[in-house]
GROMACS .gro file of C-alpha atoms in nm:
model
  219
    1MET     CA    1  10.499  -9.886  -3.175
    2LYS     CA    2  10.661  -9.824  -2.837
    3GLY     CA    3  11.025  -9.735  -2.829
    4GLN     CA    4  11.026  -9.534  -3.155
    5SER     CA    5  10.978  -9.198  -2.981
    6VAL     CA    6  11.256  -9.023  -2.794
    7LEU     CA    7  11.257  -9.129  -2.432
    8LYS     CA    8  11.214  -8.850  -2.179
    9LEU     CA    9  11.334  -8.897  -1.821
   10VAL     CA   10  11.192  -8.658  -1.563
   11ILE     CA   11  11.416  -8.628  -1.258
   12GLY     CA   12  11.460  -8.414  -0.947
   13ASN     CA   13  11.762  -8.219  -0.831
   14LYS     CA   14  12.081  -8.414  -0.898
   15ARG     CA   15  12.221  -8.296  -0.567
   16TYR     CA   16  11.951  -8.473  -0.367
   17SER     CA   17  11.733  -8.707  -0.574
   18SER     CA   18  11.870  -9.057  -0.522
   19TRP     CA   19  11.575  -9.228  -0.691
   20SER     CA   20  11.626  -9.013  -1.001
   21MET     CA   21  11.992  -9.107  -1.015
   22ARG     CA   22  11.920  -9.477  -1.051
   23PRO     CA   23  11.757  -9.493  -1.396
   24TRP     CA   24  11.959  -9.191  -1.514
   25ILE     CA   25  12.297  -9.357  -1.452
   26LEU     CA   26  12.170  -9.680  -1.607
   27MET     CA   27  12.057  -9.506  -1.923
   28LYS     CA   28  12.383  -9.315  -1.950
   29GLU     CA   29  12.599  -9.626  -1.906
   30PHE     CA   30  12.402  -9.817  -2.168
   31ARG     CA   31  12.410  -9.513  -2.398
   32LEU     CA   32  12.035  -9.497  -2.436
   33PRO     CA   33  11.924  -9.174  -2.604
   34PHE     CA   34  11.691  -8.969  -2.387
   35GLU     CA   35  11.582  -8.618  -2.308
   36GLU     CA   36  11.641  -8.504  -1.950
   37VAL     CA   37  11.383  -8.290  -1.772
   38ILE     CA   38  11.455  -8.161  -1.422
   39VAL     CA   39  11.175  -8.066  -1.184
   40PRO     CA   40  11.329  -7.890  -0.881
   41LEU     CA   41  11.218  -8.050  -0.556
   42TYR     CA   42  11.129  -7.902  -0.216
   43ARG     CA   43  10.965  -7.593  -0.364
   44GLU     CA   44  10.610  -7.472  -0.316
   45GLU     CA   45  10.525  -7.549  -0.677
   46SER     CA   46  10.705  -7.885  -0.691
   47LYS     CA   47  10.405  -8.106  -0.613
   48SER     CA   48  10.184  -7.964  -0.887
   49ALA     CA   49  10.470  -7.981  -1.136
   50LEU     CA   50  10.529  -8.345  -1.049
   51LEU     CA   51  10.160  -8.436  -1.067
   52ALA     CA   52  10.162  -8.303  -1.421
   53GLN     CA   53  10.423  -8.569  -1.502
   54SER     CA   54  10.275  -8.874  -1.326
   55PRO     CA   55   9.982  -8.967  -1.102
   56ALA     CA   56  10.225  -9.058  -0.823
   57GLY     CA   57  10.355  -8.702  -0.809
   58LYS     CA   58  10.712  -8.820  -0.763
   59VAL     CA   59  11.031  -8.854  -0.964
   60PRO     CA   60  11.164  -9.024  -1.163
   61VAL     CA   61  10.920  -9.066  -1.449
   62LEU     CA   62  10.998  -9.213  -1.790
   63HIS     CA   63  10.791  -9.098  -2.089
   64ASP     CA   64  10.797  -9.309  -2.404
   65GLY     CA   65  10.547  -9.147  -2.637
   66ASP     CA   66  10.214  -9.169  -2.455
   67MET     CA   67  10.349  -9.435  -2.218
   68ASN     CA   68  10.440  -9.313  -1.869
   69VAL     CA   69  10.640  -9.525  -1.627
   70TRP     CA   70  10.707  -9.406  -1.274
   71ASP     CA   71  10.918  -9.561  -0.998
   72SER     CA   72  11.289  -9.632  -1.045
   73LEU     CA   73  11.269 -10.010  -1.051
   74ALA     CA   74  10.968 -10.011  -1.285
   75ILE     CA   75  11.165  -9.787  -1.522
   76VAL     CA   76  11.462 -10.025  -1.510
   77GLU     CA   77  11.237 -10.318  -1.596
   78TYR     CA   78  11.071 -10.123  -1.878
   79LEU     CA   79  11.411 -10.041  -2.027
   80ALA     CA   80  11.518 -10.405  -2.000
   81ASP     CA   81  11.206 -10.503  -2.197
   82LEU     CA   82  11.255 -10.221  -2.446
   83TYR     CA   83  11.617 -10.315  -2.512
   84PRO     CA   84  11.630 -10.696  -2.468
   85ASN     CA   85  11.968 -10.725  -2.642
   86LEU     CA   86  12.137 -10.516  -2.372
   87LEU     CA   87  12.255 -10.690  -2.057
   88ILE     CA   88  12.071 -10.460  -1.820
   89TRP     CA   89  12.010 -10.773  -1.615
   90PRO     CA   90  12.252 -11.070  -1.624
   91GLN     CA   91  12.184 -11.322  -1.897
   92GLU     CA   92  12.200 -11.637  -1.681
   93ARG     CA   93  11.871 -11.712  -1.504
   94GLU     CA   94  12.014 -11.776  -1.156
   95THR     CA   95  12.246 -11.475  -1.172
   96ARG     CA   96  11.959 -11.260  -1.298
   97ALA     CA   97  11.745 -11.375  -1.004
   98HIS     CA   98  12.023 -11.281  -0.762
   99ALA     CA   99  12.057 -10.937  -0.923
  100ARG     CA  100  11.683 -10.877  -0.908
  101ALA     CA  101  11.670 -10.986  -0.543
  102LEU     CA  102  11.940 -10.734  -0.451
  103ALA     CA  103  11.775 -10.459  -0.655
  104CYS     CA  104  11.441 -10.525  -0.486
  105GLU     CA  105  11.603 -10.530  -0.143
  106MET     CA  106  11.753 -10.190  -0.217
  107HIS     CA  107  11.421 -10.065  -0.349
  108SER     CA  108  11.218 -10.162  -0.044
  109GLY     CA  109  11.472 -10.175   0.238
  110PHE     CA  110  11.742  -9.988   0.429
  111ALA     CA  111  11.495  -9.724   0.547
  112ALA     CA  112  11.698  -9.629   0.852
  113LEU     CA  113  12.017  -9.563   0.656
  114ARG     CA  114  11.833  -9.373   0.384
  115SER     CA  115  11.656  -9.158   0.644
  116GLU     CA  116  11.962  -9.081   0.855
  117CYS     CA  117  12.200  -9.033   0.562
  118PRO     CA  118  12.009  -8.858   0.281
  119MET     CA  119  12.194  -8.829  -0.047
  120ASN     CA  120  12.366  -8.494  -0.082
  121PHE     CA  121  12.634  -8.454  -0.348
  122GLY     CA  122  12.729  -8.123  -0.190
  123ARG     CA  123  12.810  -8.265   0.152
  124SER     CA  124  13.176  -8.263   0.252
  125PRO     CA  125  13.274  -8.608   0.383
  126GLN     CA  126  13.233  -8.626   0.757
  127PRO     CA  127  13.139  -8.915   0.985
  128ALA     CA  128  12.782  -8.960   1.099
  129SER     CA  129  12.657  -9.104   1.425
  130LEU     CA  130  12.431  -9.387   1.310
  131THR     CA  131  12.157  -9.557   1.507
  132GLU     CA  132  12.171  -9.931   1.557
  133ALA     CA  133  11.918  -9.977   1.277
  134ALA     CA  134  12.115  -9.768   1.028
  135SER     CA  135  12.438  -9.948   1.123
  136ALA     CA  136  12.265 -10.279   1.061
  137ASP     CA  137  12.155 -10.155   0.719
  138ALA     CA  138  12.513 -10.055   0.634
  139ASP     CA  139  12.644 -10.393   0.748
  140ARG     CA  140  12.388 -10.577   0.535
  141ILE     CA  141  12.475 -10.369   0.229
  142GLY     CA  142  12.845 -10.436   0.278
  143ALA     CA  143  12.782 -10.810   0.315
  144ALA     CA  144  12.563 -10.817   0.002
  145TRP     CA  145  12.830 -10.637  -0.197
  146ARG     CA  146  13.108 -10.868  -0.078
  147ASP     CA  147  12.905 -11.178  -0.159
  148ALA     CA  148  12.818 -11.068  -0.514
  149LEU     CA  149  13.169 -10.942  -0.587
  150ALA     CA  150  13.322 -11.271  -0.470
  151ARG     CA  151  13.076 -11.481  -0.672
  152TYR     CA  152  13.100 -11.291  -0.997
  153ASP     CA  153  13.459 -11.159  -0.986
  154GLY     CA  154  13.371 -10.787  -0.995
  155PRO     CA  155  13.451 -10.509  -1.049
  156PHE     CA  156  13.073 -10.459  -1.045
  157LEU     CA  157  12.824 -10.667  -0.850
  158PHE     CA  158  12.755 -10.910  -1.134
  159GLY     CA  159  13.075 -10.873  -1.332
  160GLN     CA  160  12.976 -10.587  -1.559
  161PHE     CA  161  12.771 -10.279  -1.480
  162GLY     CA  162  12.399 -10.342  -1.473
  163ALA     CA  163  12.068 -10.269  -1.305
  164ALA     CA  164  12.175 -10.379  -0.958
  165ASP     CA  165  12.471 -10.139  -0.965
  166ALA     CA  166  12.243  -9.856  -1.075
  167MET     CA  167  12.015  -9.924  -0.780
  168PHE     CA  168  12.306  -9.909  -0.535
  169ALA     CA  169  12.485  -9.609  -0.690
  170PRO     CA  170  12.332  -9.353  -0.448
  171ILE     CA  171  12.436  -9.575  -0.155
  172VAL     CA  172  12.796  -9.543  -0.273
  173GLN     CA  173  12.764  -9.166  -0.237
  174ARG     CA  174  12.614  -9.205   0.110
  175PHE     CA  175  12.894  -9.434   0.224
  176GLU     CA  176  13.146  -9.178   0.100
  177SER     CA  177  12.991  -8.856   0.227
  178TYR     CA  178  12.897  -8.995   0.570
  179MET     CA  179  13.226  -9.186   0.597
  180ILE     CA  180  13.053  -9.517   0.669
  181PRO     CA  181  13.311  -9.790   0.735
  182ALA     CA  182  13.354 -10.026   0.438
  183SER     CA  183  13.565 -10.333   0.373
  184LYS     CA  184  13.846 -10.329   0.118
  185GLU     CA  185  13.621 -10.517  -0.125
  186ALA     CA  186  13.345 -10.260  -0.078
  187GLN     CA  187  13.591  -9.975  -0.122
  188ARG     CA  188  13.710 -10.121  -0.453
  189TYR     CA  189  13.350 -10.150  -0.566
  190MET     CA  190  13.279  -9.791  -0.464
  191HIS     CA  191  13.585  -9.679  -0.660
  192ALA     CA  192  13.457  -9.865  -0.969
  193ILE     CA  193  13.120  -9.690  -0.944
  194LYS     CA  194  13.274  -9.347  -0.887
  195SER     CA  195  13.504  -9.400  -1.187
  196LEU     CA  196  13.209  -9.431  -1.426
  197ALA     CA  197  13.174  -9.144  -1.671
  198SER     CA  198  12.805  -9.128  -1.584
  199TRP     CA  199  12.879  -9.091  -1.211
  200GLN     CA  200  13.124  -8.810  -1.280
  201GLU     CA  201  12.878  -8.634  -1.511
  202TRP     CA  202  12.602  -8.654  -1.248
  203SER     CA  203  12.838  -8.531  -0.973
  204LEU     CA  204  12.955  -8.236  -1.183
  205SER     CA  205  12.598  -8.135  -1.267
  206ALA     CA  206  12.492  -8.170  -0.904
  207GLY     CA  207  12.770  -7.939  -0.795
  208SER     CA  208  12.667  -7.672  -1.044
  209GLU     CA  209  12.299  -7.661  -0.948
  210GLU     CA  210  12.210  -7.311  -0.836
  211TRP     CA  211  11.918  -7.397  -0.610
  212ARG     CA  212  11.976  -7.598  -0.295
  213LEU     CA  213  11.824  -7.653   0.046
  214PRO     CA  214  11.959  -7.474   0.352
  215GLN     CA  215  12.263  -7.665   0.471
  216ASN     CA  216  12.111  -7.793   0.792
  217GLU     CA  217  11.810  -7.944   0.614
  218ARG     CA  218  11.999  -8.207   0.416
  219ASP     CA  219  12.328  -8.234   0.602
   0.00000   0.00000   0.00000
């Protein structure tokens, strides 16, 4: 029976791997027991090591016995099915649909912002010169946050921490490290995310990683 084995989450470097952070922070906040396996990225041997974990050759990957789930959002959905009593998604149908829409928008969109402002937990905050497309992405994210926070009374997007917050957690780091302008509502939301024990654990681990890219390659 699925779910009886110890879950194993394969992730990349915590300093850089935004997609790995998403299911990791979710599992930590919901106190789901799992084994963490890190495959360092951007090395000559990285691709073969990743292909040994999943056919996509990318992180993250969730192993549950002989079941392999790759892709951050697919992992979130698998966990929601595996633990139906946990409010990984909001309980109310309409609220759940809103949360899923935002999570999917994050999953498939904001390419300009993600490209111009790669996640780097070692980057000292400094402003970035964004293109029009990246600025539009940032504006849309801010508007989506404000709308959800106003509807559901915060401090997280849908009241309490859930899947949508996990999907946006790396964006919080980008807003901070690239000093992207944010409204007061967005700043309060960012503070709530950064105050999570899971966020602080990830940040501490990222800072202690020995291997990292040359500064100019991810800054």
